[in-house]
Tab-separated table of C-alpha atoms (C1' of nucleotides) in Angstrom:
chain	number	residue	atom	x	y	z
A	1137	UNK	CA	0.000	0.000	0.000
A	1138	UNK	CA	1.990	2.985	-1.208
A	1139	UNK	CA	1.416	6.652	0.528
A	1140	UNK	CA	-0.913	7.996	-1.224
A	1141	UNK	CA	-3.747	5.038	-1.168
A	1142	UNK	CA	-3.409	5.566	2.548
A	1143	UNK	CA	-3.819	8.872	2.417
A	1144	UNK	CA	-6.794	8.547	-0.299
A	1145	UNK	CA	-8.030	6.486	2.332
A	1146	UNK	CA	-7.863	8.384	5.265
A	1147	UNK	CA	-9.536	11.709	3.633
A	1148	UNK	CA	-12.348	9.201	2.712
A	1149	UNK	CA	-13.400	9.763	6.367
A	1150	UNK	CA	-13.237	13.457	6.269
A	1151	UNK	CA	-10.679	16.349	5.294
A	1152	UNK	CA	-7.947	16.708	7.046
A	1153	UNK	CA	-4.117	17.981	7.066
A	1154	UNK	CA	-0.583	16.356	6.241
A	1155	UNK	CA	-0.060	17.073	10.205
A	1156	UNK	CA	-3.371	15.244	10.720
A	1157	UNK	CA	-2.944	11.907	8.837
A	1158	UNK	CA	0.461	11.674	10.314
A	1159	UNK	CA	-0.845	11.795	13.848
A	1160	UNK	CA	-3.762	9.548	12.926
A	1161	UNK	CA	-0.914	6.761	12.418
A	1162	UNK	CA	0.580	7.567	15.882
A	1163	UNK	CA	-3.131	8.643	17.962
A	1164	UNK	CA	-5.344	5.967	16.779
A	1165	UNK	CA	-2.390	3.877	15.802
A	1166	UNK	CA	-4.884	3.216	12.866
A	1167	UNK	CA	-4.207	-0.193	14.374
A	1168	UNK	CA	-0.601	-0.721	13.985
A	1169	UNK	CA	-0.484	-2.281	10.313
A	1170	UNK	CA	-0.238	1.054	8.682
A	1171	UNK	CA	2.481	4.136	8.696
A	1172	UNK	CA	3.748	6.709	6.904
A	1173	UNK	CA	6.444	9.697	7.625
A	1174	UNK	CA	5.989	13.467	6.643
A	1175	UNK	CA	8.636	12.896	4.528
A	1176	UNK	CA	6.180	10.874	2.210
A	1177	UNK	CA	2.687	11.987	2.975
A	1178	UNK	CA	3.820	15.926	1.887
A	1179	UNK	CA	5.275	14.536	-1.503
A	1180	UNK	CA	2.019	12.273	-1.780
A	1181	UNK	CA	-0.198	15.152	-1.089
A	1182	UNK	CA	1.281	17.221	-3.716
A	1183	UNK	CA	1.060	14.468	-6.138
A	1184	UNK	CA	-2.810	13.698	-5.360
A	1185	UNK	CA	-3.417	17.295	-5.673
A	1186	UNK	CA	-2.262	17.177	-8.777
A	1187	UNK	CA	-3.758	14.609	-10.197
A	1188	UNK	CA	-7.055	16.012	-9.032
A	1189	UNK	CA	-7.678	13.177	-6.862
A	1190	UNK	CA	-7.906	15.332	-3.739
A	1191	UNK	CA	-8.374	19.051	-3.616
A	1192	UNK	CA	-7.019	21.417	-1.046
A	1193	UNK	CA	-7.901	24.287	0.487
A	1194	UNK	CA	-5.455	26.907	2.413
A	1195	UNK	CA	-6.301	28.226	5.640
A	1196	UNK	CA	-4.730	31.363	7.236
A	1197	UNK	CA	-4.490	30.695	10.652
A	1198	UNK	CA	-3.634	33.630	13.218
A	1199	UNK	CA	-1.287	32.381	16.158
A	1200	UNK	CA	-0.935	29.178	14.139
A	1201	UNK	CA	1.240	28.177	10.778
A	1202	UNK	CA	-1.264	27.924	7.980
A	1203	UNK	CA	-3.344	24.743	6.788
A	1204	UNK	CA	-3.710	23.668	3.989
A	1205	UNK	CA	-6.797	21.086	4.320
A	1206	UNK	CA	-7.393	18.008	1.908
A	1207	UNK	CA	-10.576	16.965	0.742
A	1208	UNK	CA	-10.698	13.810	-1.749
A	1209	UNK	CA	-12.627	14.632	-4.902
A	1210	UNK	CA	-14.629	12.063	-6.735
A	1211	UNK	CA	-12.600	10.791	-9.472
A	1212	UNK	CA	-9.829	9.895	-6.192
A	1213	UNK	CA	-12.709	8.223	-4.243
A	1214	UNK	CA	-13.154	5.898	-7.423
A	1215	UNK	CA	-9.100	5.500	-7.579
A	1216	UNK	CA	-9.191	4.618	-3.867
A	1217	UNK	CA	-11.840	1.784	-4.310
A	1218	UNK	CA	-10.196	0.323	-7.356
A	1219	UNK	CA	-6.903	0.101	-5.913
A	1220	UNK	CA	-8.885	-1.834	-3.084
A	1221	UNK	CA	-9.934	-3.798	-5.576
A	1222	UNK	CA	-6.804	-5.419	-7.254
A	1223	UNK	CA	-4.680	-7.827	-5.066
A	1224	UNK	CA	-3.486	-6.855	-2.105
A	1225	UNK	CA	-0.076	-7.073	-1.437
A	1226	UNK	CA	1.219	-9.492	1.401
A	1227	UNK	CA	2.096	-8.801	5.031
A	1228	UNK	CA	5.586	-7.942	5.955
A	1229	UNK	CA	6.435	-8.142	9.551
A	1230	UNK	CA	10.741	-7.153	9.948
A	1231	UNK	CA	11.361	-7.669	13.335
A	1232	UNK	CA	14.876	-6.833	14.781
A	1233	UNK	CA	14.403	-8.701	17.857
A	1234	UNK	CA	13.443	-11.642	16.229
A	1235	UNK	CA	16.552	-11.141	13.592
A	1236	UNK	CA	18.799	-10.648	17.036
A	1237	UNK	CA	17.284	-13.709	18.994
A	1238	UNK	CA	18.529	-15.353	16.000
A	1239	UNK	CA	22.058	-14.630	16.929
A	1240	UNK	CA	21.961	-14.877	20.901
A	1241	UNK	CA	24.720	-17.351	20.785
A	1242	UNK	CA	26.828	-14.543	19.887
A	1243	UNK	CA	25.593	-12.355	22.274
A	1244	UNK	CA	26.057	-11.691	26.477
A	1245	UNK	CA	23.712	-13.693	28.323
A	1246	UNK	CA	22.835	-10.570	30.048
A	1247	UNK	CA	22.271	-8.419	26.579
A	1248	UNK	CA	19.700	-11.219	25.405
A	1249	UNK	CA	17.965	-11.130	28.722
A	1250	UNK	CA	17.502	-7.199	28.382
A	1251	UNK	CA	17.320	-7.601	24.620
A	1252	UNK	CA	14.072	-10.181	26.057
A	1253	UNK	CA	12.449	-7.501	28.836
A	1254	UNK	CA	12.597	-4.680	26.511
A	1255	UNK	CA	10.888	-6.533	23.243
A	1256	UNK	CA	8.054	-7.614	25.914
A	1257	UNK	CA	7.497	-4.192	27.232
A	1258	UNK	CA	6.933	-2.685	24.118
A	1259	UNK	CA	4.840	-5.309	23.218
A	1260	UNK	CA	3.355	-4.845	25.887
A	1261	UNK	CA	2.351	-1.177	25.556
A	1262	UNK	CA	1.560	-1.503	22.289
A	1263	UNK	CA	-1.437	-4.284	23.354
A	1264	UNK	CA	-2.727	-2.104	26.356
A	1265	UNK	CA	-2.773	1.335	23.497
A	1266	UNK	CA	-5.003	-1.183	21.753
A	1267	UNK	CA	-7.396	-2.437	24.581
A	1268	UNK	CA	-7.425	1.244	25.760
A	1269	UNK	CA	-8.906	1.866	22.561
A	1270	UNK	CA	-11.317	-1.224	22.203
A	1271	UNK	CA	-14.752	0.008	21.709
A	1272	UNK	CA	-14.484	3.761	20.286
A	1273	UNK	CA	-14.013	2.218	17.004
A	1274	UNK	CA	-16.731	3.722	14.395
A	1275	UNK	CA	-16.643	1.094	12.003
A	1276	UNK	CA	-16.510	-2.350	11.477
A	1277	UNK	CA	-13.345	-2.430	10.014
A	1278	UNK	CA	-11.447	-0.768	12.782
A	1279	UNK	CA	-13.232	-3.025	14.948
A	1280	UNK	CA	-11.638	-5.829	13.281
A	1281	UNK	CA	-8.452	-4.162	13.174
A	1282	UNK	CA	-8.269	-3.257	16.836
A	1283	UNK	CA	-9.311	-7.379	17.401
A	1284	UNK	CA	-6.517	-8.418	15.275
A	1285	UNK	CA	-3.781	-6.404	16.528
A	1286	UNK	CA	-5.100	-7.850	20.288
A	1287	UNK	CA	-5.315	-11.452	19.437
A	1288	UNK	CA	-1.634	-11.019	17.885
A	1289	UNK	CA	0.020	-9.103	20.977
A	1290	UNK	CA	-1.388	-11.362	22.993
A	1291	UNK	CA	-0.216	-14.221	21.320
A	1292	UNK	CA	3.076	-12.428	21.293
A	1293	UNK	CA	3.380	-12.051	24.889
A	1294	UNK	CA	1.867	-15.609	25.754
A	1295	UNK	CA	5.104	-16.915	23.930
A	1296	UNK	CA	7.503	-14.669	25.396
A	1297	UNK	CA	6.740	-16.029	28.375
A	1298	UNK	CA	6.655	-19.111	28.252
A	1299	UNK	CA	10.452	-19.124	26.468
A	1300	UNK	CA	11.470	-16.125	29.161
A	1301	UNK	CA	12.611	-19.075	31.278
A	1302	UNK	CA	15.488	-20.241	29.128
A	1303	UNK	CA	17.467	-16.935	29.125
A	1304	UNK	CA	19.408	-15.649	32.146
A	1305	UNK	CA	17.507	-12.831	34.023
A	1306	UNK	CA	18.805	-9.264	33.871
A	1307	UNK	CA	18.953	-9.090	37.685
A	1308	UNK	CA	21.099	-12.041	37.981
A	1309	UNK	CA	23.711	-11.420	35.465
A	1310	UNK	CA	23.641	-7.632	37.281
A	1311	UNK	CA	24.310	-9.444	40.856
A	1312	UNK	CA	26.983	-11.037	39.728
B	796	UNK	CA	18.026	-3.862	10.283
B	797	UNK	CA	20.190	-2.557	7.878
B	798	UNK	CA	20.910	-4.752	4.870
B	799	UNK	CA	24.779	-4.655	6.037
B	800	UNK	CA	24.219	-5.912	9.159
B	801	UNK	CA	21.639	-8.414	8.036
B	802	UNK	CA	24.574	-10.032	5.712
B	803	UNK	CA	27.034	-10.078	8.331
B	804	UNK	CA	24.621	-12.107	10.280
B	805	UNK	CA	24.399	-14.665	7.948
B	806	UNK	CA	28.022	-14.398	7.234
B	807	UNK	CA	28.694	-15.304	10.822
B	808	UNK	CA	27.324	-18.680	9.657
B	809	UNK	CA	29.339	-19.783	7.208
B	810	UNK	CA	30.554	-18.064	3.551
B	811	UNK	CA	27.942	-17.449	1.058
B	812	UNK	CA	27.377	-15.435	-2.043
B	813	UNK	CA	24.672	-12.738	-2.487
B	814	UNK	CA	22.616	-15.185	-4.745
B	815	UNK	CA	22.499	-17.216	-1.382
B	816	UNK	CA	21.984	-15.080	1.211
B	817	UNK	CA	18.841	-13.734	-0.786
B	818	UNK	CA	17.691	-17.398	-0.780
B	819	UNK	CA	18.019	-18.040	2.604
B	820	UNK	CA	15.186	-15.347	2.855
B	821	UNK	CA	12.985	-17.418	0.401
B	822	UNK	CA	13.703	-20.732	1.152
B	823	UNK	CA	14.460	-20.805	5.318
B	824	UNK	CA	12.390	-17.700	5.026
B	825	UNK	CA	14.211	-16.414	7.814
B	826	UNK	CA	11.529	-17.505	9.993
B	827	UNK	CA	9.783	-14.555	7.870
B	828	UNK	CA	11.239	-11.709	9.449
B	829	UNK	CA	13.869	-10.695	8.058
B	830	UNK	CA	14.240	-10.274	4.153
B	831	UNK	CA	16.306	-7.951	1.967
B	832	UNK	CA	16.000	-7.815	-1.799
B	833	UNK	CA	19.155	-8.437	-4.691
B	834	UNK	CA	18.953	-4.499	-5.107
B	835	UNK	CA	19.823	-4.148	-1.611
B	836	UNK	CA	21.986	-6.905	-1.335
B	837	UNK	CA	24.983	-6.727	-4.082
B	838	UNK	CA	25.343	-2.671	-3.145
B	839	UNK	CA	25.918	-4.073	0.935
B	840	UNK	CA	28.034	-6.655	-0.144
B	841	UNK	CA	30.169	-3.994	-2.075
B	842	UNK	CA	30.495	-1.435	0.932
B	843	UNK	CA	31.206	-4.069	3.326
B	844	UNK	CA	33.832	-5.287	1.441
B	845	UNK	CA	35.056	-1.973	0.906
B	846	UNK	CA	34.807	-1.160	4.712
B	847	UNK	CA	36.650	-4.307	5.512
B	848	UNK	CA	34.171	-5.886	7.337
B	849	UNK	CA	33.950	-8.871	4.838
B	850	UNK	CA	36.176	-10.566	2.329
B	851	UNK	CA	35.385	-11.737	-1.261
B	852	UNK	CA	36.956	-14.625	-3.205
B	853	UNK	CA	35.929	-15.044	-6.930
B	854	UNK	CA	35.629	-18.629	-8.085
B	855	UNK	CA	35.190	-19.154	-12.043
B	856	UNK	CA	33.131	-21.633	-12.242
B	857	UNK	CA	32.730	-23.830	-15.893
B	858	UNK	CA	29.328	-23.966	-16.972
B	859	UNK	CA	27.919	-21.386	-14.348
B	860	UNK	CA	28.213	-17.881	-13.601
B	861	UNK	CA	31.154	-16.970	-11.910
B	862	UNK	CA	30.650	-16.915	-8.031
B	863	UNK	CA	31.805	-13.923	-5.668
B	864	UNK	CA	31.998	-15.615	-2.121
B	865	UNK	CA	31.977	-13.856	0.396
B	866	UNK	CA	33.787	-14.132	4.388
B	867	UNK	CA	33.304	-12.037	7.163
B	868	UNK	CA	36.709	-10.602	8.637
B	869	UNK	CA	37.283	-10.508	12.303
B	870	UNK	CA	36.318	-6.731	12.110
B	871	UNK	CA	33.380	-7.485	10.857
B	872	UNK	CA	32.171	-10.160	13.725
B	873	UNK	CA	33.249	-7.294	16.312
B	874	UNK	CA	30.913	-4.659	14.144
B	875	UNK	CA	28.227	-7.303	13.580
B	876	UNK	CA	27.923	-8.221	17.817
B	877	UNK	CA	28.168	-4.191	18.299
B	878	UNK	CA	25.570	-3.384	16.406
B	879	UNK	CA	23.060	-6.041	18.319
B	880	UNK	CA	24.457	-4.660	21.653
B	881	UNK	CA	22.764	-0.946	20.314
B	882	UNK	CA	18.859	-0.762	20.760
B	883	UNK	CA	17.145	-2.557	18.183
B	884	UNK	CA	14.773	-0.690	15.945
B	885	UNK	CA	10.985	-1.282	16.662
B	886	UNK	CA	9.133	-3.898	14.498
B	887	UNK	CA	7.146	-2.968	11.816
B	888	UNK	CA	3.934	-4.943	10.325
B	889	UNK	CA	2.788	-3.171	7.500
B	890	UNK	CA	-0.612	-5.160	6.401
B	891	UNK	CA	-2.230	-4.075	3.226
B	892	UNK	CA	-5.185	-6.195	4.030
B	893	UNK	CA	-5.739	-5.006	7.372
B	894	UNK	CA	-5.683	-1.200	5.780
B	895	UNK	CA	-8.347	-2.743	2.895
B	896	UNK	CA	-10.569	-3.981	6.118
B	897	UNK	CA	-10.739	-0.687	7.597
B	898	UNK	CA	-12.807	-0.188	3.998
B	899	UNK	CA	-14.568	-2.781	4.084
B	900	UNK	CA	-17.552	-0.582	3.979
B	901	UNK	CA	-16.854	0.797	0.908
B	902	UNK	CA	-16.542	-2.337	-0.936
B	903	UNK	CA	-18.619	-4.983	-2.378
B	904	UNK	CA	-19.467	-7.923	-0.076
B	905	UNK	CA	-17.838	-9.938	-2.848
B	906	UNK	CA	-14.604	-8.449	-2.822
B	907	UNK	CA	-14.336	-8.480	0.837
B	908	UNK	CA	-15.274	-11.946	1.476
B	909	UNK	CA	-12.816	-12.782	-1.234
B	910	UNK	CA	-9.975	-10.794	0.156
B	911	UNK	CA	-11.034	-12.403	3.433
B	912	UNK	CA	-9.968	-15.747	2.263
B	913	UNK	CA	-7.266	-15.070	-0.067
B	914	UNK	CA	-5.663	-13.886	2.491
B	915	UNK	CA	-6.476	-16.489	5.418
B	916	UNK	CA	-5.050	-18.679	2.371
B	917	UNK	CA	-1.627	-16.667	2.772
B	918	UNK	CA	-1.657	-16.993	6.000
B	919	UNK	CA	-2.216	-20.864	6.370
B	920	UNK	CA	0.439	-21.481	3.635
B	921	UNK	CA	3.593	-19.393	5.867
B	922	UNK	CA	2.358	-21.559	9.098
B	923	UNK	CA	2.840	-24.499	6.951
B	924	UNK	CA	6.157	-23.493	5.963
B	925	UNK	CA	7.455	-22.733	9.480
B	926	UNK	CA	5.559	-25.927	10.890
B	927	UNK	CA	7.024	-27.968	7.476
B	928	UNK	CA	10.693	-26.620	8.989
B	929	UNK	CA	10.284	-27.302	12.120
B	930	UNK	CA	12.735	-29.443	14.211
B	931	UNK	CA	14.928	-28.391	11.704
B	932	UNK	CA	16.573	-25.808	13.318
B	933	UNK	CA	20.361	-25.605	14.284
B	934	UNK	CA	20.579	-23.035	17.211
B	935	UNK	CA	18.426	-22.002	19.876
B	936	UNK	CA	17.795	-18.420	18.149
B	937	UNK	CA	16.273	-20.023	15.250
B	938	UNK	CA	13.556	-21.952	17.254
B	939	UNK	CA	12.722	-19.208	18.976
B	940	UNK	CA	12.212	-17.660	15.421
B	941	UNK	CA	10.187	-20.679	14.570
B	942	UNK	CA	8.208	-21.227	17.534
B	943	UNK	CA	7.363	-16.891	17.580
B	944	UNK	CA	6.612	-17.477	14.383
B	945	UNK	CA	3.770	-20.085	14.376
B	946	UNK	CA	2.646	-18.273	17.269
B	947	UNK	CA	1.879	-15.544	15.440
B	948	UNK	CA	0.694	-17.275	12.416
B	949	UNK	CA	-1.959	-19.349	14.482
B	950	UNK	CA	-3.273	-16.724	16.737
B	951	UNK	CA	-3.850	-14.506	13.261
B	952	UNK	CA	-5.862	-17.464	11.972
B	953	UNK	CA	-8.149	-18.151	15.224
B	954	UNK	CA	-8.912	-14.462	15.355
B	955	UNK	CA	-9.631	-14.805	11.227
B	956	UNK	CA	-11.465	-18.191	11.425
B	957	UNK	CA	-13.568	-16.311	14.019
B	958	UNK	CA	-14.888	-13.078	12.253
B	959	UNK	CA	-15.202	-14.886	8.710
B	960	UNK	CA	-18.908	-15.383	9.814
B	961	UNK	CA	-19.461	-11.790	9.585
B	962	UNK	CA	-18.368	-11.274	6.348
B	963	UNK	CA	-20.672	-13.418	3.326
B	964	UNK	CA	-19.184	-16.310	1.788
B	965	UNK	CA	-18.021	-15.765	-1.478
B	966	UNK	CA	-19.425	-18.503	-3.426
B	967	UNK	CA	-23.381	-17.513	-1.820
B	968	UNK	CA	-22.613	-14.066	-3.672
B	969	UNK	CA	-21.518	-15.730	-6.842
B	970	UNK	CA	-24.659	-17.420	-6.703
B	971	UNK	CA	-26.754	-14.801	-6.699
C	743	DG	C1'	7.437	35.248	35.669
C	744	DC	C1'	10.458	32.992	32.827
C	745	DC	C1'	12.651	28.975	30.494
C	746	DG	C1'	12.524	24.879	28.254
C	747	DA	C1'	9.620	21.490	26.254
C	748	DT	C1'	5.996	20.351	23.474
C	749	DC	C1'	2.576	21.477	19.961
C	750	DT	C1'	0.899	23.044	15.423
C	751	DA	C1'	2.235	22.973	10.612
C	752	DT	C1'	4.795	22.455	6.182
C	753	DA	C1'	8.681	21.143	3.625
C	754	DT	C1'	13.135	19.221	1.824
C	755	DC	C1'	17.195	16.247	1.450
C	756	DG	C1'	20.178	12.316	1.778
C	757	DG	C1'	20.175	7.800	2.148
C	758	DA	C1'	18.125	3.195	2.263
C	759	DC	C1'	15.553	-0.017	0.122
C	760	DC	C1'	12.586	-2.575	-3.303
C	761	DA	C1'	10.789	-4.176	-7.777
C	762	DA	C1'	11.806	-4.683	-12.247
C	763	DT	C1'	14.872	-5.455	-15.673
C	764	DA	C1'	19.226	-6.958	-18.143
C	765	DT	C1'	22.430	-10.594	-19.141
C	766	DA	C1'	23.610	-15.383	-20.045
C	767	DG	C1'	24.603	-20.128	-20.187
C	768	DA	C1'	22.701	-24.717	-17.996
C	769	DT	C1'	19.536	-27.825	-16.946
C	770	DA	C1'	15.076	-29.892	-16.572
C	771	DC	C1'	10.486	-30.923	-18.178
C	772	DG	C1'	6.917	-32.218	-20.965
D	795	DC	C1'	12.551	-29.267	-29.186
D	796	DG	C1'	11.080	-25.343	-27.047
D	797	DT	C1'	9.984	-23.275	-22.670
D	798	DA	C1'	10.601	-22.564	-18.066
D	799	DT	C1'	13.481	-22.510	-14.229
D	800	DC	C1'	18.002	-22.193	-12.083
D	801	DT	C1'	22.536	-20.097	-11.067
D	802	DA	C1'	24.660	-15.640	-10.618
D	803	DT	C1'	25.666	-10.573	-10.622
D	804	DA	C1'	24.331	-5.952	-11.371
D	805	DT	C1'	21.833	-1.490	-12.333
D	806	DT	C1'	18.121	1.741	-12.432
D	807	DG	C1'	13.887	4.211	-11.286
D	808	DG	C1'	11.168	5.181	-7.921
D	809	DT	C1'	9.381	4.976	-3.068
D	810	DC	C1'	9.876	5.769	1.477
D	811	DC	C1'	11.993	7.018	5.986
D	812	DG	C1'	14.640	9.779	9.374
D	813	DA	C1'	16.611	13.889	10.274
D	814	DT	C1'	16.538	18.511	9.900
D	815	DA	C1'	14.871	23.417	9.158
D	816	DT	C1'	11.569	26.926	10.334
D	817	DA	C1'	8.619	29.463	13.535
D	818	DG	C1'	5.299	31.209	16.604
D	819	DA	C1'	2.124	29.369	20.578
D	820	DT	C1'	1.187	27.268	24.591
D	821	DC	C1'	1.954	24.784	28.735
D	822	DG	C1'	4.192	23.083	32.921
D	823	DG	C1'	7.328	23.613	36.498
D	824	DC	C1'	10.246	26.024	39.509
DNA sequence: GCCGATCTATATCGGACCAATATAGATACG
DNA sequence: CGTATCTATATTGGTCCGATATAGATCGGC
């Protein structure tokens, strides 16, 4: 899903800024399965714009930089649903920590057991963002997203547990 | 992950040439997360060898391509363990289909049901792989990477097998 | 009351990375 | 016998991210 389908897809809700699909991505999370930087939504804008697939409107703002707000326009409503309709492509999931794990032979005892912790806390805070926001989803869709991204942290976690055994613990390695 | 330090990690495991390491990706899979593409690859290669950290022997080969194998260099073991001793990046799980669900409103009950199950089909097929690879695993890191890895893959398809009743099959709208 | 941090808001640039393509002989399959 | 797949390296166009620049407003703490 390239920038600009997301952001044909998040004006589909309602007109908004660069500033505000950007936070949308960090607020709402939209879920966890999507992201994009300023350094790409700008650019994307622009090109949209162009295109005449959204339109955009500048606001003067006392006390505040200017706005310039996005609304999609038919013709990139229709865009939006065809590119919905033509395979998707797959998943990827790049994962660090898994990539390290792979080498904790090479590795401290104690750096794999921190290496462990940390992974699990952010996991962690990433599933309780997520059950925090269980239930204020609008539509069914997010509904299903917010599900998904909670059945998979949680399966996450479940494992990380059960294998936190085999590693050294932080505090040990520290006392000795 | 940088594509440089993802080759030294599999150079820590034995020589290889860039064809390989991009088939260890496809084949292994990597337990799926990790990947890098040739585009990404050959350039790496090229720096590292340039920065020392890794060592490249040609072999002419008769009736093949010639072969540039590469070695990692004690500098680049030392710079390979360094840079998993820095804090590791945060995963990313980009999911096209989960973005296409948050739209499911706006699309045919056709098209959704269909995505539904192409991509439940995805799914199934990489938990095959990783169960299909299974006890095949030659250090502790890698069946982590396995085990996290079906983890993941299963809990996605509970959570999937669950909500498909929401959604119409696609064969009752085909035969409509 | 003032200082630093954070917020609103847009934009660009360098670098990293991917997908597609080019090349080319070998082998395997039907 | 032709086509597809395999081995093997490499480049290019384009996409995307992270960092950085700019700049006034507001907010919290001391």
């Amino acid at each position: 899903m390239d920038v600009r389908t997301i952001c044909l897809g998040i004006l589909t809700r309602g007109d908004a800024t660069g500033y505000e699909i950007k936070n949308l991505f960090e607020e709402d999370g939209y879920q966890h399965f999507v992201e994009a930087s300023f350094g790409s939504i700008y650019p994307a804008l622009n090109r949209l714009t162009e295109d005449g697939l959204v339109s955009a409107r500048e606001e003067a703002q006392e006390k505040r930089p200017d706005r310039k707000v996005y609304s999609i326009t038919p013709a990139g409503r229709s865009a939006f649903i065809a590119s919905l309709l033509k395979p998707l492509p797959e998943d990827r999931h790049r994962s660090p920590f898994v990539f390290a794990m792979l080498f904790s032979d090479l590795l401290p005892g104690a750096r794999v057991a921190s290496m462990f912790d940390a992974y699990s806390a952010q996991i962690q805070t990433k599933l309780a963002l997520l059950q925090e926001s269980n239930g204020k989803q609008k539509t069914q869709g997010e509904e299903f997203a917010n599900g998904f991204g909670r059945a998979i942290y949680e399966a996450m976690l479940n494992f990380l547990k059960t294998e936190r055994a085999k590693y050294e613990t932080a505090e040990a390695v520290a006392a000795e």
